[in-house]
Short mmCIF file of C-alpha atoms in Angstrom, two decimals:
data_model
loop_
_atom_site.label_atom_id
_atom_site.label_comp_id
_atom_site.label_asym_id
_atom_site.label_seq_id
_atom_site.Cartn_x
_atom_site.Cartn_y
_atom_site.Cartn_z
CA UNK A 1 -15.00 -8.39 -31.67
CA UNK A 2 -18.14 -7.27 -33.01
CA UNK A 3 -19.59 -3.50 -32.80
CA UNK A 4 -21.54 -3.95 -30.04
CA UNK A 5 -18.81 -5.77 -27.90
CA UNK A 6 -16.59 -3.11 -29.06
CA UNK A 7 -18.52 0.01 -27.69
CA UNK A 8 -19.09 -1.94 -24.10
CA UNK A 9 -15.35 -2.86 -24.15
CA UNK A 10 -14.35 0.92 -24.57
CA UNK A 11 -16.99 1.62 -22.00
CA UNK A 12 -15.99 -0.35 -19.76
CA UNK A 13 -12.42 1.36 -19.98
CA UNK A 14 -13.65 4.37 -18.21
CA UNK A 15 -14.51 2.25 -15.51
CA UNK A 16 -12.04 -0.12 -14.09
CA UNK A 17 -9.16 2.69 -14.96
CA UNK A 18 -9.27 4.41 -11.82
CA UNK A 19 -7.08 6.79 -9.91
CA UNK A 20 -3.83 4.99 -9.38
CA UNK A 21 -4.47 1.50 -11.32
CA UNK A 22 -7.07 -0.55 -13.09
CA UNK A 23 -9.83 -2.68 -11.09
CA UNK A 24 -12.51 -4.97 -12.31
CA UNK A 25 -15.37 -7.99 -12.62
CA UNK A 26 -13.19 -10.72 -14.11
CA UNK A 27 -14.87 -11.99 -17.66
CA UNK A 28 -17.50 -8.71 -17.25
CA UNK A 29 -15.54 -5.54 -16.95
CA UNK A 30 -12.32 -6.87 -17.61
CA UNK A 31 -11.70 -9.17 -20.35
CA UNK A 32 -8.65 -10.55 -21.85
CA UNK A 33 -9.40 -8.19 -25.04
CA UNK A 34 -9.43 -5.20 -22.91
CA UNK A 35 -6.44 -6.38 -21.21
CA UNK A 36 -4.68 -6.81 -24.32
CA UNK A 37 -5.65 -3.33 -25.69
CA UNK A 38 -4.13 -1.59 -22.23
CA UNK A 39 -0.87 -3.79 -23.47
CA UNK A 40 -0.35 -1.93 -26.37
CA UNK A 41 -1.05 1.58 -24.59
CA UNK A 42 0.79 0.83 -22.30
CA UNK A 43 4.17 -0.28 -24.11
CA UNK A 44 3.51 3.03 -26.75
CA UNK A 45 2.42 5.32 -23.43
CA UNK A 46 6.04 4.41 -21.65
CA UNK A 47 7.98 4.11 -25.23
CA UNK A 48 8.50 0.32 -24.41
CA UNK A 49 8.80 -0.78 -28.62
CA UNK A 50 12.35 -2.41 -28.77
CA UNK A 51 13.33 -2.89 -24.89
CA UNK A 52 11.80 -4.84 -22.06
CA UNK A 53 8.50 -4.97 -19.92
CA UNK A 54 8.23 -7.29 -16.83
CA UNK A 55 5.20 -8.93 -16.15
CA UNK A 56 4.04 -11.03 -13.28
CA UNK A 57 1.02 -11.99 -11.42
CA UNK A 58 -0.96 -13.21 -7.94
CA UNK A 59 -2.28 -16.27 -7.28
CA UNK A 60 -6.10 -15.65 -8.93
CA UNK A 61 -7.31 -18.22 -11.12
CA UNK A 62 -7.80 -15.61 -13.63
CA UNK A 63 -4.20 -14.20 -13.67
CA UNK A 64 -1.71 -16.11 -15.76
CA UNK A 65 -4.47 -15.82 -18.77
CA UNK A 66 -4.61 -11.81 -18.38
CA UNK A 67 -0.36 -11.95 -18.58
CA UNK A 68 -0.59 -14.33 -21.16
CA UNK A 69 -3.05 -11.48 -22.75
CA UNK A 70 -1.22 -8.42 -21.60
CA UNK A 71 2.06 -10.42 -23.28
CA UNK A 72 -0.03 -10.91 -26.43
CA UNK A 73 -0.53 -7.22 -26.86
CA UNK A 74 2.72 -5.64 -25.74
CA UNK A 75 4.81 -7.79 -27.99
CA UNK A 76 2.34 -6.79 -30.87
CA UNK A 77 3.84 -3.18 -30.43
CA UNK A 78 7.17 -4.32 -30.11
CA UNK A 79 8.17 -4.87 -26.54
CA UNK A 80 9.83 -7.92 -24.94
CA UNK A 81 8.29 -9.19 -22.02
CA UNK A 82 9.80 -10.79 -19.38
CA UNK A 83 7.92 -13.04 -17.56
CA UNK A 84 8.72 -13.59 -13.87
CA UNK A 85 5.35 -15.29 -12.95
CA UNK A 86 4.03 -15.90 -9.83
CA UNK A 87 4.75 -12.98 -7.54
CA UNK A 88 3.93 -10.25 -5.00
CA UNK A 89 3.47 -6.95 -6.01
CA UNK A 90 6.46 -5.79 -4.53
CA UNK A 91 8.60 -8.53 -6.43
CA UNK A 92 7.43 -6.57 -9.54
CA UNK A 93 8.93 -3.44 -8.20
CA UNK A 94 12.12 -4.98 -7.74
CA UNK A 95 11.97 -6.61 -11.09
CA UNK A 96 11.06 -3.21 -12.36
CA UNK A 97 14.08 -1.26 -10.72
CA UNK A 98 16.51 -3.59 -10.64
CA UNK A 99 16.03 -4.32 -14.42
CA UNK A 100 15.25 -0.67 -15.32
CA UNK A 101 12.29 -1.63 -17.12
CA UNK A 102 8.50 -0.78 -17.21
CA UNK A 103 6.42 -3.78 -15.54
CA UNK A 104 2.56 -4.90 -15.25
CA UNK A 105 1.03 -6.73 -12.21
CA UNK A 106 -1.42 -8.51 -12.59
CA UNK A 107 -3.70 -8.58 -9.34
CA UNK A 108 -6.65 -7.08 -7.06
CA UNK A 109 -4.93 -7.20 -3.59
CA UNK A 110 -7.62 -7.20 -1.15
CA UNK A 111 -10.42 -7.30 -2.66
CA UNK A 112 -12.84 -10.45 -3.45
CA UNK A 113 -11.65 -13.11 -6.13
CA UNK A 114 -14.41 -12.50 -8.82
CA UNK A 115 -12.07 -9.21 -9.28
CA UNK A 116 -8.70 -8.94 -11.05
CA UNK A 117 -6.48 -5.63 -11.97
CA UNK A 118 -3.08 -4.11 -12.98
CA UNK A 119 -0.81 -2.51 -11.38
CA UNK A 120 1.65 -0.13 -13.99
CA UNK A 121 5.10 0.98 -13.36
CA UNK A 122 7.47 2.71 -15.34
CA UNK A 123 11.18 1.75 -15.13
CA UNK A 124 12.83 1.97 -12.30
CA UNK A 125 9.17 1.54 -10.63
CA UNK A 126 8.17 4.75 -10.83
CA UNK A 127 4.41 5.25 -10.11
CA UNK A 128 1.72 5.94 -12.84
CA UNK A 129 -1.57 7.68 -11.90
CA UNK A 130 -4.08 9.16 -14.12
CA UNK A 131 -2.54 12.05 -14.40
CA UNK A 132 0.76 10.81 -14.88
CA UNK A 133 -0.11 8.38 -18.02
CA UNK A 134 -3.05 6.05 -16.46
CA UNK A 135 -5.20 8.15 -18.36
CA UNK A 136 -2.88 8.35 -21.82
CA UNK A 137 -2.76 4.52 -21.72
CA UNK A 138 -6.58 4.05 -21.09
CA UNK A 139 -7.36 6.41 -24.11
CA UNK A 140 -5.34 4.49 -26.06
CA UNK A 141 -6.75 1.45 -25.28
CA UNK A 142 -10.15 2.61 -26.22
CA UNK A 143 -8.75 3.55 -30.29
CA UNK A 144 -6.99 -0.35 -30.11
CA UNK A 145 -10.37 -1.47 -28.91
CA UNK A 146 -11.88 0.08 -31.87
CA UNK A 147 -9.75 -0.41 -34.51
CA UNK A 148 -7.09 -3.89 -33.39
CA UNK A 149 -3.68 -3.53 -32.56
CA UNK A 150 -1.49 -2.81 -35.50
CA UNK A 151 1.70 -5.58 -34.70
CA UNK A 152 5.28 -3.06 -35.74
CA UNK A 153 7.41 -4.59 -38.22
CA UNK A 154 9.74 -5.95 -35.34
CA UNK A 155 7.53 -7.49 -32.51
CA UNK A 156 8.81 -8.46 -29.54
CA UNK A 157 10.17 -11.58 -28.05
CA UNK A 158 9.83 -12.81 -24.50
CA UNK A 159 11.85 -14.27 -21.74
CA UNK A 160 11.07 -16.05 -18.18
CA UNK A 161 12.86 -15.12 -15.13
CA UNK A 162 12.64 -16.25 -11.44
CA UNK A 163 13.84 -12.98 -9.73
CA UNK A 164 12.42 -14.42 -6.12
CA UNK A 165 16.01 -15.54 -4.71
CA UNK A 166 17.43 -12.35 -5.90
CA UNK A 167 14.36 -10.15 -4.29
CA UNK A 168 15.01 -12.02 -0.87
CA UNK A 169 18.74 -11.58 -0.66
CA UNK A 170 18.07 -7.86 -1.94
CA UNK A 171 16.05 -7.22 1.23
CA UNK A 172 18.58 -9.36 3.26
CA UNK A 173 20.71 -6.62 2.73
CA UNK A 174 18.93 -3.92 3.55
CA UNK A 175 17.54 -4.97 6.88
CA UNK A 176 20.00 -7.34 8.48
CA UNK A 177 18.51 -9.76 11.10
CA UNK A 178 21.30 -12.27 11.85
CA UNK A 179 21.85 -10.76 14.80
CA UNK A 180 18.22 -10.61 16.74
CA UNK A 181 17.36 -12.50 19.51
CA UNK A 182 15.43 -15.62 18.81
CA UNK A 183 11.78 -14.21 18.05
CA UNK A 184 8.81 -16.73 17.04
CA UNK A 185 6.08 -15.40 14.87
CA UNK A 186 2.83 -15.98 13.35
CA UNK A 187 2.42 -15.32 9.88
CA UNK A 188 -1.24 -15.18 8.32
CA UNK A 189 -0.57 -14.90 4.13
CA UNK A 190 -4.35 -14.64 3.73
CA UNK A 191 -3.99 -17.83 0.90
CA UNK A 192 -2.19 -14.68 -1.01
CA UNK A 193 1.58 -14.37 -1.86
CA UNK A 194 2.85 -13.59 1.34
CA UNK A 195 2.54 -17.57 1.35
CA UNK A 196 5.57 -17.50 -0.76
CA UNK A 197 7.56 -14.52 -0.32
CA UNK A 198 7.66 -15.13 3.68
CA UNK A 199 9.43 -18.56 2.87
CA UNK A 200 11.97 -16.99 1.01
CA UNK A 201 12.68 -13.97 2.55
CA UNK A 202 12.49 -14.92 6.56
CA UNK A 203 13.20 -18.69 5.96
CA UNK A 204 15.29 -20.86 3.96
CA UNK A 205 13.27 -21.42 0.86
CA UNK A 206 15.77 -20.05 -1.73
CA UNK A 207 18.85 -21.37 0.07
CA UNK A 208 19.80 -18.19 2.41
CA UNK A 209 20.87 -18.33 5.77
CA UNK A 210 18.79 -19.66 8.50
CA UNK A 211 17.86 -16.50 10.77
CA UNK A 212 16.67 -16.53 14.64
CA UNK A 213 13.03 -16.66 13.71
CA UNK A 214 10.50 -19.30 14.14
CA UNK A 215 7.68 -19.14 11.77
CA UNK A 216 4.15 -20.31 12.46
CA UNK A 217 2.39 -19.98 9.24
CA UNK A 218 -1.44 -19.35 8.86
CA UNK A 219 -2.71 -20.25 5.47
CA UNK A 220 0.07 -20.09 3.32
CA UNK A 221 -1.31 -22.06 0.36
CA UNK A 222 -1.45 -19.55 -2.86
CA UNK A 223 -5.50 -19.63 -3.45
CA UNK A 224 -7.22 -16.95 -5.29
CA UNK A 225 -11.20 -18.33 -3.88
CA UNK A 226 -9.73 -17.38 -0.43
CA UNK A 227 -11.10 -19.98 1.13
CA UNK A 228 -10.50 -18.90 4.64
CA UNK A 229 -10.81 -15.33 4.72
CA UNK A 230 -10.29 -12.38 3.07
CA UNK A 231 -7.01 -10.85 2.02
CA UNK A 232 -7.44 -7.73 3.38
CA UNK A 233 -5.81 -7.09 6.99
CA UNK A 234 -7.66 -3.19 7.11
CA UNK A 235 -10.61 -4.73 8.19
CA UNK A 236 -10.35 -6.36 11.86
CA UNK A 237 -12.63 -9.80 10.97
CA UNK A 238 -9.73 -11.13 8.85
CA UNK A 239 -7.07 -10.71 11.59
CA UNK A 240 -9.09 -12.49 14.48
CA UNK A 241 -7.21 -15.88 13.37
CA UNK A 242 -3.93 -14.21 13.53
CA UNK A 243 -4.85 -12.80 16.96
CA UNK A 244 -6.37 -16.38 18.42
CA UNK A 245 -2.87 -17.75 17.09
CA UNK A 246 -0.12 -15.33 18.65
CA UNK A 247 -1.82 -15.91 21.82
CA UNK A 248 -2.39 -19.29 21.31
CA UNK A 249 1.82 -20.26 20.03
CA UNK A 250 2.70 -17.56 22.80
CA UNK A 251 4.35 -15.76 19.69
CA UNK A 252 6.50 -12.85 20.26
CA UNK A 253 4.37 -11.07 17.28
CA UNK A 254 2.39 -11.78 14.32
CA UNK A 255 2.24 -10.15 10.79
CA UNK A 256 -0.46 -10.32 8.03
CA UNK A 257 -0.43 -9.78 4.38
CA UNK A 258 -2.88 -8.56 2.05
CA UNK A 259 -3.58 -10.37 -1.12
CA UNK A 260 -0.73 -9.42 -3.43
CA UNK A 261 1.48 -8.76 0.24
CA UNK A 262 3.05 -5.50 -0.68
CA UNK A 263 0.91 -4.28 2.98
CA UNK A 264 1.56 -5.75 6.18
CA UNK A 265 -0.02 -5.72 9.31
CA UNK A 266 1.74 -6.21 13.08
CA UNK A 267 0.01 -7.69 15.82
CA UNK A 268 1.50 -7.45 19.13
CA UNK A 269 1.88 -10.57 21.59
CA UNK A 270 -1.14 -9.89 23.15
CA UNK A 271 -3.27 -10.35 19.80
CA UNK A 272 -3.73 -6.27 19.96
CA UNK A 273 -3.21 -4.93 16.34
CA UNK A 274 0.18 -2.50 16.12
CA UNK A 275 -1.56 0.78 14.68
CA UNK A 276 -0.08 1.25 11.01
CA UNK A 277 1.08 4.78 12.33
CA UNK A 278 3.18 3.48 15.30
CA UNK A 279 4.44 1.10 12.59
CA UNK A 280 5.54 3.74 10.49
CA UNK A 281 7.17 5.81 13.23
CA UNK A 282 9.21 2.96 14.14
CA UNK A 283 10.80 2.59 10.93
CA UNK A 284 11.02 5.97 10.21
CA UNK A 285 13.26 6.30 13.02
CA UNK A 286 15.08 3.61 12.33
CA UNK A 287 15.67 4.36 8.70
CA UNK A 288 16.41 8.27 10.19
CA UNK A 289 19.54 6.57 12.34
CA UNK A 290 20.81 4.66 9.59
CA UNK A 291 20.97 7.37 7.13
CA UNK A 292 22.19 9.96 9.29
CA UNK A 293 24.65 7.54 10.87
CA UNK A 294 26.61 7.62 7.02
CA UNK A 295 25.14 10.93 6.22
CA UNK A 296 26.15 13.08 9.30
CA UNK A 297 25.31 16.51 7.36
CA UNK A 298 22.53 17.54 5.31
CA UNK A 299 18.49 17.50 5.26
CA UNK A 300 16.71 13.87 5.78
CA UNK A 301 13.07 14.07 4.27
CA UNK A 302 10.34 12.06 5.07
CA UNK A 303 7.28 11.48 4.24
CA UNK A 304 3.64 10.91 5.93
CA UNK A 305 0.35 11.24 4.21
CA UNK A 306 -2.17 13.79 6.37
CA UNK A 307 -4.31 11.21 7.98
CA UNK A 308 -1.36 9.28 9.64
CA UNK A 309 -1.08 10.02 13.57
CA UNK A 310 0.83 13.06 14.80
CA UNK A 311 3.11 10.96 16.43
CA UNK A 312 4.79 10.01 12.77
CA UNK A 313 5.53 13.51 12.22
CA UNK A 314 6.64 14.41 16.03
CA UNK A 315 9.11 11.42 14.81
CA UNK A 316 10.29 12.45 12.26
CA UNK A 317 10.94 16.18 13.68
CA UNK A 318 12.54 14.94 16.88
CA UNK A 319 14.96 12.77 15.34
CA UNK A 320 16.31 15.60 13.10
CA UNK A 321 14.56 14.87 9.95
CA UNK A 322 12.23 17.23 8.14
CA UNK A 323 8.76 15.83 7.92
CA UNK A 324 6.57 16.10 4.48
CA UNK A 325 2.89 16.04 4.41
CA UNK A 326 1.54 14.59 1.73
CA UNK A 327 -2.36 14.07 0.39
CA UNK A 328 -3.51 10.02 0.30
CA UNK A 329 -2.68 7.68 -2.60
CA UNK A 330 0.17 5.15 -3.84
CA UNK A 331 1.05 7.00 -7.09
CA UNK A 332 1.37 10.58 -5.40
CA UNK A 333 3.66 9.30 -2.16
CA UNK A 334 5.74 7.78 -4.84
CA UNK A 335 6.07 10.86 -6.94
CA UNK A 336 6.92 12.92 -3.60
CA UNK A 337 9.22 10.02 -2.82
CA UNK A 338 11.26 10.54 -5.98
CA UNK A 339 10.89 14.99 -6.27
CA UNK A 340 12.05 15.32 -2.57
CA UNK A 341 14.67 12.62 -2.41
CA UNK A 342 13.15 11.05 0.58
CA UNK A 343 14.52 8.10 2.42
CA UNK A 344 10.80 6.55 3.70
CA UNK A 345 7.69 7.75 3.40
CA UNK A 346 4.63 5.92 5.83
CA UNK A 347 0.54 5.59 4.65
CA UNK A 348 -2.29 4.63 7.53
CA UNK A 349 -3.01 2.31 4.82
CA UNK A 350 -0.17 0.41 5.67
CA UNK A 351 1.74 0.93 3.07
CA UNK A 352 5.83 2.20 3.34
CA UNK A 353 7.77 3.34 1.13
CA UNK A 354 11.60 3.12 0.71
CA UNK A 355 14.25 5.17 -1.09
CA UNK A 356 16.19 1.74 -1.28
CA UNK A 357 13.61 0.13 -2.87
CA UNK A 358 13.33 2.54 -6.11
CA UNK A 359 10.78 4.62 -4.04
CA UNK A 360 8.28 1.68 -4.13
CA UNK A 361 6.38 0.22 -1.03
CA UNK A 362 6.92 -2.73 0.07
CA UNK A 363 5.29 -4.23 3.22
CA UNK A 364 8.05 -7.30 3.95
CA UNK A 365 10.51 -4.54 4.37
CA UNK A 366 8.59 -3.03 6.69
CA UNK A 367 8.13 -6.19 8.55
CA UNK A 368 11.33 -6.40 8.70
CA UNK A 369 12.42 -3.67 10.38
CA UNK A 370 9.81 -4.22 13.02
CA UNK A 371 11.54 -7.28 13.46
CA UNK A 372 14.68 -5.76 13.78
CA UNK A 373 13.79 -2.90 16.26
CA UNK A 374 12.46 -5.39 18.50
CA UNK A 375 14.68 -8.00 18.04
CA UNK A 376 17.48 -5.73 18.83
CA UNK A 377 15.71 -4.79 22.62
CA UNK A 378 14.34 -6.99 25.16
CA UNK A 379 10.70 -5.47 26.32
CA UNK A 380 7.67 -7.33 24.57
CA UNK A 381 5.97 -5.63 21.71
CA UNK A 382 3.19 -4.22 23.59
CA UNK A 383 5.44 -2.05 25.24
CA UNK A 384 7.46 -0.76 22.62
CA UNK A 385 4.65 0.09 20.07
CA UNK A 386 2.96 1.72 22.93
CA UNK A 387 5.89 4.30 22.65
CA UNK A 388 4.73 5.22 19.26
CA UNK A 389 0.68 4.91 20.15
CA UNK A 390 -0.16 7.96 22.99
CA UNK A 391 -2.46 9.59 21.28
CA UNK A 392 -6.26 8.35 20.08
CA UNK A 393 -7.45 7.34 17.01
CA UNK A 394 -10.97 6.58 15.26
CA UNK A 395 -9.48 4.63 12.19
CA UNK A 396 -11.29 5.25 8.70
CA UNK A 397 -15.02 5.59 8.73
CA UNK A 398 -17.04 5.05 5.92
CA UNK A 399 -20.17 6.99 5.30
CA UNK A 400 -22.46 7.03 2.10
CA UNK A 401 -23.18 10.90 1.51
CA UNK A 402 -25.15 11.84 -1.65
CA UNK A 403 -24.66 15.80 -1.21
CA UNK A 404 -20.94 15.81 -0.15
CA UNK A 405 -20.92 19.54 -0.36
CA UNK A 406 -23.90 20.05 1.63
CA UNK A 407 -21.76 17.93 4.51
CA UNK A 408 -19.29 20.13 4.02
CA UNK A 409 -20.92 23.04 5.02
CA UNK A 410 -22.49 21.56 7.77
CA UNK A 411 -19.01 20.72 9.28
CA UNK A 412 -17.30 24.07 8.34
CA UNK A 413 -20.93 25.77 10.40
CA UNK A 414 -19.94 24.10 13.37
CA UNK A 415 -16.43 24.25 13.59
CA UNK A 416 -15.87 28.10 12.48
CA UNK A 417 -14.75 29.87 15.48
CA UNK A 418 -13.55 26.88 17.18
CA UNK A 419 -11.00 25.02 14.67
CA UNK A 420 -8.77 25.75 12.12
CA UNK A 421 -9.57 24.32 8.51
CA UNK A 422 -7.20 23.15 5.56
CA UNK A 423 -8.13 21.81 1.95
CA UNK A 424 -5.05 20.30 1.03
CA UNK A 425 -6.57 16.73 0.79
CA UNK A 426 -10.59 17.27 1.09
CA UNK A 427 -11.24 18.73 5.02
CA UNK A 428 -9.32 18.68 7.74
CA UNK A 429 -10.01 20.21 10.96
CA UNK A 430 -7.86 21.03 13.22
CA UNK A 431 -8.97 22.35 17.12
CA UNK A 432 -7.41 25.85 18.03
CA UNK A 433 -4.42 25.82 20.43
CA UNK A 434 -5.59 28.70 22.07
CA UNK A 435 -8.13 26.95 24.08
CA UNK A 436 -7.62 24.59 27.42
CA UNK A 437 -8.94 21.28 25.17
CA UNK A 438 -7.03 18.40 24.57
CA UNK A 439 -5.81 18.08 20.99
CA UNK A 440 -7.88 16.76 18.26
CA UNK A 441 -8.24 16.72 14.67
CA UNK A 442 -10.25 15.21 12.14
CA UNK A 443 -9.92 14.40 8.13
CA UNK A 444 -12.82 14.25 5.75
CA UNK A 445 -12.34 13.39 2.72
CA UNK A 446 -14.77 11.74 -0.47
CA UNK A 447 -13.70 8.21 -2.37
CA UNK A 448 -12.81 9.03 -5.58
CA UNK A 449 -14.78 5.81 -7.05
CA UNK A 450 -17.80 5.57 -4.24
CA UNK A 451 -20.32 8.53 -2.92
CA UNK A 452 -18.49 8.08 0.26
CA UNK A 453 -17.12 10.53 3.40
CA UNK A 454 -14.19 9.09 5.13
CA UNK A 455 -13.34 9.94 8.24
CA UNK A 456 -10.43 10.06 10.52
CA UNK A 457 -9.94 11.47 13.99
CA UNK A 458 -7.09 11.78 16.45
CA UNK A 459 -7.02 13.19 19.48
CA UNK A 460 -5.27 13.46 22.79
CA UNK A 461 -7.41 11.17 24.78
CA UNK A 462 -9.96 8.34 23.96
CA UNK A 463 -12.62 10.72 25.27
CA UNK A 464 -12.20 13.41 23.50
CA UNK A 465 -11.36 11.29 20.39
CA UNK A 466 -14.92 9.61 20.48
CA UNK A 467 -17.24 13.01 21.09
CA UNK A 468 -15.53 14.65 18.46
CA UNK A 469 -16.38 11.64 16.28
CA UNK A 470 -19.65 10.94 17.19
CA UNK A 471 -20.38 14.96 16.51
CA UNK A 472 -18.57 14.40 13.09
CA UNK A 473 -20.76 11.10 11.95
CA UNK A 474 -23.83 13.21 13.25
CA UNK A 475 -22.57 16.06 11.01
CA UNK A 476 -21.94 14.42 7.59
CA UNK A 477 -24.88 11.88 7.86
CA UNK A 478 -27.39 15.05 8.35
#
């Protein structure tokens, strides 16, 4: 590359490497050069020269040429990369910990299909963030940008593998659901790889078993334009289809998948949407009764991120386990996962994470154990997510706040004297126990890439839930 190109590549570093993984504007932002550059960081970063590095990728049209660039540059500093193409995100993970080896994704999830990103782990799938190494490899990107990337005196080789029939029998084991009652369900895979991961893990795709469940699938055909709507299950417009199609089938449930399907999303059978928090509750306390069950003695930790309901950690605590609290984002749940020994940890995001699964999330599973716990009982879905739903909550509200500070003083002004307040993860205000009011608490906290408040609040009745709010949104939007 010339000069110029060189200075807006290394510019453009500091940019799509964000917080917990790297985002950005295929052909623009990112750019098969860049992409080769955070290669060769990479494999040095993790000490990759002479072993293996698993690579695989999503559906978008740009993906196989970023692994074929990514391969490029980590065999240039010695690594062997194994290619297991087409795949979900948490295929990688399993690639990554059941291989012991450091692995790239290649995809943006959720987000539109002009965009395109990676998604690190070191062996065993162990999270990187910026602190962790995201940062190391990015800076070292920047001198390979500058200066090429000096090939060792061995390179590395490469290898294909298909590790999807393995990955669906591995989950097979760990939530069995031969014995359920017959359940039919929807299943919208957004045109991402839940399209072929649902096949092979709750059908017959890659020759397992056939199990009790009738699948009615909703855009299963792998499309990175997607054409129908977007991948991205957070935001209720792209789970009206699934909705319209569990009533319509008279499904028991339905479940959708974001892009690269490592989140997934429940829908009861009337076309209500299972709160991510009563979905984490449920298999916390199912994951609780099966560790405990072999493990009669010692502590069981898990793990909830602050903004998830209180009913997660009133869980959690009632069925013997010791609740952690965590602050939001992928990287630091998994670092928490591995430092306390945890056996699940749960995100509002809808992302869960699993001990059994090398720490990593990975949304099938939790699918799967919702499909277990109400498999094994006979009272719709409505009713048994209600269990874990009695208090209110606001979901995630977006504001754009130029002066976050200045918000922040305008909160702390109103609430002093009447709530208790806690930094741990930006703001969260809690209302005093001393007085005859319901519960409630609230969560602000800033985007680390947008100049953004988001907002959660919980409380113990939809009426207290929305005046708090609405006092809130008046508060940060001045």
């Amino acid at each position: 590359m010339s000069s110029a190109l060189n200075d807006d590549a290394i510019a453009h570093l500091n940019t799509i490497v964000k917080a917990y993984d790297v985002r950005g504007l295929v052909g623009s932002t990112l750019t098969a050069d860049i992409v080769a550059a955070l290669a060769a960081g990479f494999v040095d970063e993790v000490g990759a020269a002479g072993t293996e590095v698993v690579v695989g990728h999503d559906m978008r049209d740009s993906s196989p040429g970023f692994a074929a660039a990514f391969a490029r540059g980590a065999r240039a500093r010695g690594a062997t990369v194994v290619s297991i193409g087409l795949c979900s995100t948490d295929e990688s993970y399993f690639a990554s910990g059941s291989l012991n080896a450091p692995a790239a994704m290649f995809t943006a999830s959720h987000n539109p299909a002009e965009y395109n990103g990676i998604k690190f782990s070191r062996a065993g799938a162990q999270g990187i963030s910026m602190d962790t190494g995201l940062g190391a490899i990015r800076d070292r990107a920047a001198v390979y940008l500058a200066e090429g990337i000096p090939e060792v005196a061995v390179p590395g080789g490469s290898r294909d593998l298909d590790v999807l029939a393995d990955y669906a029998a591995y989950l097979r084991r760990l939530v069995d659901l031969t014995g359920i009652r017959p359940i039919k369900i929807v299943v919208d895979a957004g045109n991402g790889m839940g399209g072929l991961t649902v096949p092979a893990v709750l059908g017959e795709a890659v020759g397992l078993a056939k199990l009790p469940i009738e699948i009615i699938p909703l855009f299963f055909e792998l499309d990175g334009t997607f054409p129908n709507h977007e991948a991205n299950p957070l935001d209720p417009a792209n789970i009206v289809d699934l909705q319209k199609a569990v009533v319509l089938h008279g499904a028991d449930l339905g479940l959708a998948f974001d892009g690269d399907a490592d989140r997934c999303f429940v829908v009861d059978e009337t076309g209500q949407a299972v709160n991510p928090s009563a979905v984490a509750a449920i298999v916390a306390l199912r994951e609780i009764t099966r560790v405990r069950a072999a493990q009669p003695d010692g502590e069981i930790f898990v793990i909830h991120n602050l903004i998830t309901s209180r009913v997660v950690e009133e869980t959690i605590a009632a069925a013997g386990a010791i609740p952690v609290r965590t602050r939001v984002g992928h990287s630091l749940i998994k670092d928490e996962m591995r430092e306390t020994g945890a056996i699940f940890g749960g995100e509002h995001s809808a992302h869960y994470y699993f001990r059994d699964f090398w720490g990593a999330d990975n949304g099938m599973l939790a699918a799967m154990h919702v499909l277990a716990e109400y498999g094994h009982q006979d009272r719709p879905l409505s009713e048994l997510s209600a269990r874990f739903t009695p208090y209110a909550l606001s979901g995630e509200i977006n504001s754009t706040v130029e002066d976050v500070p200045a918000a922040y003083s305008r909160i702390v002004e109103a609430y002093t004297g009447k709530a208790d307040f806690d930094e741990f993860d930006g703001l969260t205000v809690t209302g005093m126990t001393s007085t005859d009011e319901p519960f409630w608490w609230f969560s602000v906290r800033p985007s680390n890439t947008e100049p953004l408040l988001r907002l959660n609040v919980e409380a113990a009745t939809p009426a207290v839930m929305a005046r708090v709010r609405d006092e809130v949104l008046e508060l940060i939007r001045g």
